[in-house]
Short mmCIF file of C-alpha atoms in Angstrom, two decimals:
data_model
loop_
_atom_site.label_atom_id
_atom_site.label_comp_id
_atom_site.label_asym_id
_atom_site.label_seq_id
_atom_site.Cartn_x
_atom_site.Cartn_y
_atom_site.Cartn_z
CA MET A 187 0.00 0.01 0.05
CA SER A 188 1.31 3.44 -0.91
CA LEU A 189 1.53 6.17 1.71
CA ILE A 190 1.47 9.87 1.18
CA ASN A 191 4.88 11.16 2.15
CA ARG A 192 4.75 14.86 1.14
CA ILE A 193 2.31 17.22 -0.59
CA GLU A 194 3.55 20.34 -2.44
CA ILE A 195 1.15 23.08 -3.51
CA SER A 196 2.29 26.16 -5.36
CA ASN A 197 0.47 29.13 -6.85
CA PHE A 198 -2.94 27.82 -5.95
CA VAL A 199 -6.32 29.35 -4.63
CA CYS A 200 -6.73 33.10 -4.86
CA LEU A 201 -6.93 35.00 -1.60
CA PHE A 202 -9.67 37.15 -3.06
CA GLY A 203 -11.90 34.22 -4.22
CA PRO A 204 -12.65 32.68 -7.59
CA GLU A 205 -14.49 35.77 -8.83
CA ALA A 206 -11.41 38.02 -8.56
CA PRO A 207 -10.12 39.47 -11.79
CA ASP A 208 -7.06 37.79 -13.20
CA LYS A 209 -5.00 40.94 -12.61
CA ASP A 210 -5.69 40.64 -8.82
CA TRP A 211 -4.34 37.11 -8.56
CA SER A 212 -2.73 36.55 -5.13
CA PRO A 213 -2.24 32.91 -4.26
CA GLN A 214 -3.21 31.58 -0.80
CA PHE A 215 -0.75 28.68 -1.31
CA ARG A 216 2.23 30.44 -2.85
CA HIS A 217 4.50 27.53 -2.16
CA ASN A 218 3.72 25.11 0.64
CA LEU A 219 5.30 21.75 1.46
CA LEU A 220 3.42 19.47 3.80
CA ASN A 221 5.76 16.78 5.12
CA LEU A 222 3.56 13.97 6.41
CA ARG A 223 6.47 11.51 6.54
CA SER A 224 4.10 8.72 5.42
CA HIS A 225 2.20 8.96 8.74
CA SER A 226 -1.34 9.77 9.59
CA ALA A 227 -1.83 13.56 9.91
CA ALA A 228 -4.51 16.19 10.41
CA ILE A 229 -4.44 19.62 8.81
CA SER A 230 -5.79 22.48 10.98
CA MET A 231 -6.38 25.88 9.49
CA PRO A 232 -9.07 28.54 10.08
CA ASN A 233 -12.29 28.40 8.06
CA GLY A 234 -11.92 29.71 4.49
CA MET A 235 -8.15 29.08 4.27
CA GLY A 236 -8.32 26.23 1.74
CA LYS A 237 -8.54 22.90 3.51
CA THR A 238 -11.26 21.56 1.26
CA SER A 239 -9.59 22.93 -1.88
CA LEU A 240 -6.31 21.26 -0.82
CA ALA A 241 -8.01 17.91 -0.14
CA ASP A 242 -10.00 18.11 -3.38
CA ALA A 243 -6.78 18.91 -5.39
CA VAL A 244 -4.86 16.03 -3.91
CA ILE A 245 -7.77 13.66 -4.66
CA ALA A 246 -7.97 15.07 -8.19
CA VAL A 247 -4.31 14.32 -8.79
CA LEU A 248 -4.58 10.72 -7.52
CA SER A 249 -8.02 9.79 -8.96
CA ARG A 250 -8.41 12.13 -12.04
CA ASP A 251 -12.07 12.50 -11.06
CA ARG A 252 -13.52 14.93 -13.64
CA THR A 253 -15.53 16.94 -11.16
CA LEU A 254 -12.56 17.41 -8.81
CA VAL A 255 -10.21 18.17 -11.69
CA THR A 256 -12.62 20.81 -12.97
CA GLN A 257 -12.89 22.37 -9.44
CA THR A 258 -9.12 22.25 -9.04
CA ARG A 259 -8.55 24.00 -12.45
CA GLU A 260 -10.85 26.82 -11.38
CA LYS A 261 -8.53 27.53 -8.48
CA MET A 262 -5.31 27.58 -10.49
CA ALA A 263 -3.39 30.69 -11.51
CA PRO A 264 -4.46 32.68 -14.59
CA ALA A 265 -2.08 32.37 -17.55
CA LEU A 266 -1.13 36.01 -17.35
CA TYR A 267 0.47 35.38 -13.99
CA GLY A 268 3.25 33.58 -15.72
CA ALA A 269 3.89 30.67 -13.36
CA TYR A 270 1.99 27.45 -13.38
CA SER A 271 -0.02 26.17 -10.50
CA HIS A 272 1.34 22.85 -9.24
CA ILE A 273 -0.32 20.21 -6.98
CA ARG A 274 2.16 17.36 -6.33
CA VAL A 275 1.89 14.31 -4.21
CA GLU A 276 4.95 12.28 -3.25
CA LEU A 277 3.95 8.68 -2.51
CA LYS A 278 6.04 6.14 -0.73
CA ILE A 279 5.89 2.42 -1.34
CA PRO A 280 7.26 0.97 1.96
CA SER A 281 10.02 -1.58 1.67
CA ALA A 282 9.22 -5.18 2.41
CA GLY A 283 9.68 -5.97 6.08
CA SER A 284 9.36 -2.28 7.16
CA HIS A 285 7.11 -1.90 10.14
CA ASN A 286 3.62 -0.49 9.52
CA ASP A 287 3.04 0.14 13.19
CA MET A 288 2.35 3.90 13.57
CA LEU A 289 3.60 3.92 17.15
CA VAL A 290 6.89 2.12 16.34
CA ASN A 291 7.65 4.46 13.32
CA ASN A 292 6.41 7.71 14.97
CA GLY A 293 8.55 10.50 13.60
CA GLU A 294 10.97 8.21 11.68
CA GLU A 295 11.42 8.15 7.97
CA ILE A 296 9.78 5.02 6.55
CA PRO A 297 12.16 3.35 4.04
CA GLY A 298 10.86 2.64 0.52
CA GLU A 299 10.55 3.72 -3.02
CA THR A 300 9.10 7.14 -3.88
CA TRP A 301 6.96 8.37 -6.76
CA VAL A 302 5.62 11.78 -7.53
CA PHE A 303 2.24 12.39 -9.08
CA GLY A 304 1.09 15.87 -9.96
CA ILE A 305 -0.86 18.30 -12.20
CA CYS A 306 0.26 21.64 -13.39
CA GLY A 307 -1.33 24.29 -15.52
CA PHE A 308 -3.43 27.47 -15.59
CA ARG A 309 -7.15 28.08 -14.88
CA GLY A 310 -9.72 28.13 -17.66
CA GLN A 311 -10.87 25.46 -20.10
CA SER A 312 -8.85 26.93 -22.94
CA GLN A 313 -5.61 26.57 -21.06
CA SER A 314 -3.67 23.30 -20.96
CA MET A 315 -3.35 21.29 -17.75
CA THR A 316 -0.88 18.40 -17.61
CA PHE A 317 -0.87 15.30 -15.41
CA TYR A 318 2.49 13.82 -14.80
CA TYR A 319 4.30 11.29 -12.71
CA TYR A 320 7.87 10.09 -12.18
CA LYS A 321 9.92 7.80 -9.99
CA GLY A 322 11.74 9.91 -7.49
CA ARG A 323 11.20 12.71 -4.99
CA LEU A 324 9.75 16.20 -5.16
CA ASP A 325 13.34 17.59 -4.86
CA ASP A 326 14.28 15.97 -8.16
CA CYS A 327 12.11 18.50 -10.17
CA PRO A 328 11.72 21.65 -8.14
CA VAL A 329 8.81 24.03 -8.86
CA ALA A 330 10.10 26.89 -6.59
CA LYS A 331 13.40 28.26 -5.37
CA VAL A 332 13.41 28.96 -1.65
CA ASP A 333 16.10 31.24 -0.25
CA GLY A 334 15.26 32.02 3.38
CA HIS A 335 11.88 33.75 3.28
CA ARG A 336 12.14 34.60 -0.39
CA ILE A 337 10.23 32.24 -2.72
CA THR A 338 10.66 32.30 -6.52
CA LEU A 339 8.29 30.17 -8.57
CA LEU A 340 9.99 28.46 -11.43
CA SER A 341 8.37 28.36 -14.84
#
């Protein structure tokens, strides 16, 4: 069974809502990396901050459900912003013999093979959106450069 190791979201969900003009694009998730370490986790944020949008986007990546993909596309950056929106999920396939006991592995890296599944693109039906996957880690194909508190989204 595959486990979600990390989730990376960049340039996703406008602070001003889906009705905001493209010129007013300001992403709620500029570049966020959720390191779950292949363990059970809960996400706690105030109402209206994007928990449901985040969950729907992750499920859209993994299932390609048309309704969720459409909803996710509506929350992506407009093309004039210049940098794609990315939703990426790093899955871990635990090595044979590794413990699946949550209490034993609490806080430890679970050994195994990693794969990344993701989507990138812009909002709007006329814009392209790409599903992709590769064997490796999120770090193998960065979508942002982080230098202290400065984040630069890569095209």
